[in-house]
Amino acid sequence: MSTGTKIHLGTISMGIPLIYRDVVSKIFSYHLATEATLAKYIEKHSLKPKKNQFSSRLISVEERGEFSDWVIEACRKLNRVRNKCVHIESAEYQNINIRIAALVEELVLHVSQYNVRHEKHKMSNFDWACTLIYQRLYELLELEYDPLILGEIGSKPKLPSSLAVHFLPLS
């Protein structure tokens, strides 16, 4: 890759340094889960976002005016983290930590202001914050919970065998 060209880490997974692949994957996964939640609400209420983008979807849901909650700002913060991973100059790919560390901390602190973290929560700070964002959206938007996103209580969804054969390690 030449210096200064745009790369999209969400498209070119080889562009993500090995040490950051799980981090970037989690960011994308939670962002997609959040965006899918907004899209469900938009479809349910026949809303018309100006663009087919996360920020436009969030604005459409917010403008509906049915709620004002910490989760709206948390969604914006999550989107900023995701954008810093996707919109990156090729010369900066090694500095993902510098690009997102402060934004991730800001997101976690924001969620922490409105929610109590218990010792029983055996997950990372980012996982905890994003799980609460996702759950709060479902609660406020009165949507039926999607078990494929975060799994049933106490269980992890199983990857379909057609994908497992290619994506799970050989036994």
Tab-separated table of C-alpha atoms in Angstrom:
chain	number	residue	atom	x	y	z
A	1	MET	CA	0.000	0.000	0.000
A	2	SER	CA	1.246	3.460	-0.741
A	3	THR	CA	1.331	6.195	1.868
A	4	GLY	CA	-1.736	8.408	1.951
A	5	THR	CA	-4.190	6.139	0.134
A	6	LYS	CA	-7.497	5.375	1.788
A	7	ILE	CA	-8.033	1.839	2.970
A	8	HIS	CA	-11.189	0.456	4.454
A	9	LEU	CA	-10.308	-1.920	7.219
A	10	GLY	CA	-13.826	-3.302	7.232
A	11	THR	CA	-13.305	-4.496	3.683
A	12	ILE	CA	-9.637	-5.430	3.699
A	13	SER	CA	-9.144	-7.484	6.842
A	14	MET	CA	-5.533	-8.085	5.869
A	15	GLY	CA	-4.984	-4.375	6.519
A	16	ILE	CA	-5.692	-4.837	10.211
A	17	PRO	CA	-2.585	-5.673	12.227
A	18	LEU	CA	-3.009	-9.068	13.893
A	19	ILE	CA	-2.817	-7.559	17.375
A	20	TYR	CA	-5.878	-5.366	16.650
A	21	ARG	CA	-8.071	-7.752	14.632
A	22	ASP	CA	-10.195	-8.865	17.582
A	23	VAL	CA	-10.612	-5.266	18.740
A	24	VAL	CA	-11.684	-4.004	15.321
A	25	SER	CA	-13.936	-7.034	14.856
A	26	LYS	CA	-15.722	-6.277	18.137
A	27	ILE	CA	-16.134	-2.627	17.206
A	28	PHE	CA	-17.668	-3.575	13.854
A	29	SER	CA	-19.876	-6.268	15.381
A	30	TYR	CA	-21.359	-4.020	18.046
A	31	HIS	CA	-21.772	-1.189	15.574
A	32	LEU	CA	-23.610	-3.493	13.160
A	33	ALA	CA	-25.838	-4.825	15.962
A	34	THR	CA	-26.697	-1.273	16.977
A	35	GLU	CA	-27.347	-0.213	13.397
A	36	ALA	CA	-29.543	-3.284	12.812
A	37	THR	CA	-31.563	-2.318	15.884
A	38	LEU	CA	-32.108	1.192	14.534
A	39	ALA	CA	-33.042	-0.243	11.136
A	40	LYS	CA	-35.654	-2.539	12.731
A	41	TYR	CA	-37.261	0.424	14.458
A	42	ILE	CA	-37.176	2.492	11.251
A	43	GLU	CA	-38.816	-0.303	9.296
A	44	LYS	CA	-41.411	-0.926	12.024
A	45	HIS	CA	-42.448	2.752	11.960
A	46	SER	CA	-41.912	3.391	8.229
A	47	LEU	CA	-39.427	6.184	8.890
A	48	LYS	CA	-37.433	7.664	6.012
A	49	PRO	CA	-33.820	8.507	6.940
A	50	LYS	CA	-32.165	11.049	4.630
A	51	LYS	CA	-29.285	8.661	3.927
A	52	ASN	CA	-28.680	4.968	4.360
A	53	GLN	CA	-26.053	5.599	7.034
A	54	PHE	CA	-25.801	5.018	10.760
A	55	SER	CA	-25.928	8.718	11.679
A	56	SER	CA	-29.010	9.336	9.521
A	57	ARG	CA	-30.756	6.331	11.013
A	58	LEU	CA	-29.966	7.536	14.520
A	59	ILE	CA	-31.267	11.026	13.699
A	60	SER	CA	-34.497	9.547	12.281
A	61	VAL	CA	-35.087	7.555	15.446
A	62	GLU	CA	-34.200	10.511	17.663
A	63	GLU	CA	-36.407	12.931	15.703
A	64	ARG	CA	-39.382	10.665	16.196
A	65	GLY	CA	-39.301	12.227	19.646
A	66	GLU	CA	-40.530	9.269	21.644
A	67	PHE	CA	-37.552	9.226	23.952
A	68	SER	CA	-34.534	11.128	25.121
A	69	ASP	CA	-31.940	8.935	26.739
A	70	TRP	CA	-28.215	8.439	27.358
A	71	VAL	CA	-28.210	5.738	24.702
A	72	ILE	CA	-28.516	8.223	21.823
A	73	GLU	CA	-25.214	9.877	22.744
A	74	ALA	CA	-23.684	6.451	23.412
A	75	CYS	CA	-24.632	5.422	19.855
A	76	ARG	CA	-22.915	8.541	18.508
A	77	LYS	CA	-19.798	7.711	20.506
A	78	LEU	CA	-19.793	4.132	19.230
A	79	ASN	CA	-20.125	5.450	15.677
A	80	ARG	CA	-17.103	7.737	16.209
A	81	VAL	CA	-15.031	4.753	17.363
A	82	ARG	CA	-16.099	2.731	14.337
A	83	ASN	CA	-15.402	5.608	11.950
A	84	LYS	CA	-11.864	5.950	13.297
A	85	CYS	CA	-11.281	2.293	12.386
A	86	VAL	CA	-12.769	2.476	8.915
A	87	HIS	CA	-11.705	5.888	7.623
A	88	ILE	CA	-7.964	5.628	7.996
A	89	GLU	CA	-4.937	6.532	5.938
A	90	SER	CA	-2.808	3.542	5.006
A	91	ALA	CA	0.180	5.005	6.842
A	92	GLU	CA	-1.845	5.112	10.073
A	93	TYR	CA	-3.011	1.495	10.209
A	94	GLN	CA	-0.372	0.639	12.812
A	95	ASN	CA	-1.679	3.373	15.113
A	96	ILE	CA	-5.223	2.174	15.618
A	97	ASN	CA	-4.645	2.301	19.367
A	98	ILE	CA	-3.781	6.006	19.199
A	99	ARG	CA	-6.818	6.694	17.026
A	100	ILE	CA	-9.416	4.944	19.192
A	101	ALA	CA	-8.200	4.598	22.799
A	102	ALA	CA	-9.533	7.955	24.002
A	103	LEU	CA	-12.815	7.499	22.118
A	104	VAL	CA	-13.366	4.041	23.604
A	105	GLU	CA	-12.657	5.382	27.089
A	106	GLU	CA	-15.114	8.218	26.468
A	107	LEU	CA	-17.774	5.713	25.397
A	108	VAL	CA	-17.242	3.475	28.443
A	109	LEU	CA	-17.286	6.463	30.822
A	110	HIS	CA	-20.489	7.769	29.246
A	111	VAL	CA	-22.273	4.441	29.693
A	112	SER	CA	-20.850	4.165	33.236
A	113	GLN	CA	-22.515	7.444	34.200
A	114	TYR	CA	-25.922	5.855	33.707
A	115	ASN	CA	-25.320	2.210	34.595
A	116	VAL	CA	-23.729	0.281	37.435
A	117	ARG	CA	-21.044	-2.242	36.638
A	118	HIS	CA	-21.116	-5.277	38.913
A	119	GLU	CA	-18.365	-7.776	39.699
A	120	LYS	CA	-20.505	-10.456	38.093
A	121	HIS	CA	-20.068	-8.822	34.704
A	122	LYS	CA	-17.198	-10.967	33.492
A	123	MET	CA	-16.593	-9.103	30.238
A	124	SER	CA	-14.398	-6.316	28.974
A	125	ASN	CA	-15.386	-2.696	29.567
A	126	PHE	CA	-16.130	-2.267	25.867
A	127	ASP	CA	-18.249	-5.435	25.708
A	128	TRP	CA	-20.153	-4.314	28.798
A	129	ALA	CA	-20.812	-0.811	27.443
A	130	CYS	CA	-21.911	-2.037	24.015
A	131	THR	CA	-24.122	-4.750	25.489
A	132	LEU	CA	-25.891	-2.123	27.577
A	133	ILE	CA	-26.292	0.141	24.544
A	134	TYR	CA	-27.827	-2.706	22.572
A	135	GLN	CA	-30.135	-3.780	25.410
A	136	ARG	CA	-31.237	-0.214	26.174
A	137	LEU	CA	-32.111	0.397	22.533
A	138	TYR	CA	-34.251	-2.736	22.461
A	139	GLU	CA	-35.945	-1.687	25.687
A	140	LEU	CA	-36.662	1.892	24.600
A	141	LEU	CA	-37.644	1.063	21.050
A	142	GLU	CA	-39.838	-1.812	22.261
A	143	LEU	CA	-38.396	-4.300	19.801
A	144	GLU	CA	-38.427	-8.060	20.058
A	145	TYR	CA	-35.003	-9.248	21.198
A	146	ASP	CA	-32.836	-10.844	18.507
A	147	PRO	CA	-31.028	-13.857	20.035
A	148	LEU	CA	-28.611	-14.124	17.083
A	149	ILE	CA	-26.917	-10.854	18.031
A	150	LEU	CA	-25.801	-11.495	21.606
A	151	GLY	CA	-27.150	-14.994	22.196
A	152	GLU	CA	-29.771	-16.370	24.523
A	153	ILE	CA	-29.266	-15.781	28.229
A	154	GLY	CA	-26.361	-17.968	29.296
A	155	SER	CA	-25.670	-19.472	25.880
A	156	LYS	CA	-23.740	-18.639	22.752
A	157	PRO	CA	-25.362	-19.063	19.343
A	158	LYS	CA	-23.792	-21.830	17.252
A	159	LEU	CA	-22.323	-21.002	13.900
A	160	PRO	CA	-24.189	-22.811	11.088
A	161	SER	CA	-22.212	-25.858	9.932
A	162	SER	CA	-21.900	-24.448	6.391
A	163	LEU	CA	-19.776	-21.640	7.877
A	164	ALA	CA	-18.265	-23.534	10.793
A	165	VAL	CA	-16.418	-25.845	8.429
A	166	HIS	CA	-14.555	-22.836	7.025
A	167	PHE	CA	-14.289	-20.485	10.011
A	168	LEU	CA	-13.726	-22.681	13.051
A	169	PRO	CA	-10.374	-24.284	13.799
A	170	LEU	CA	-9.958	-27.912	12.823
A	171	SER	CA	-10.628	-30.262	15.746
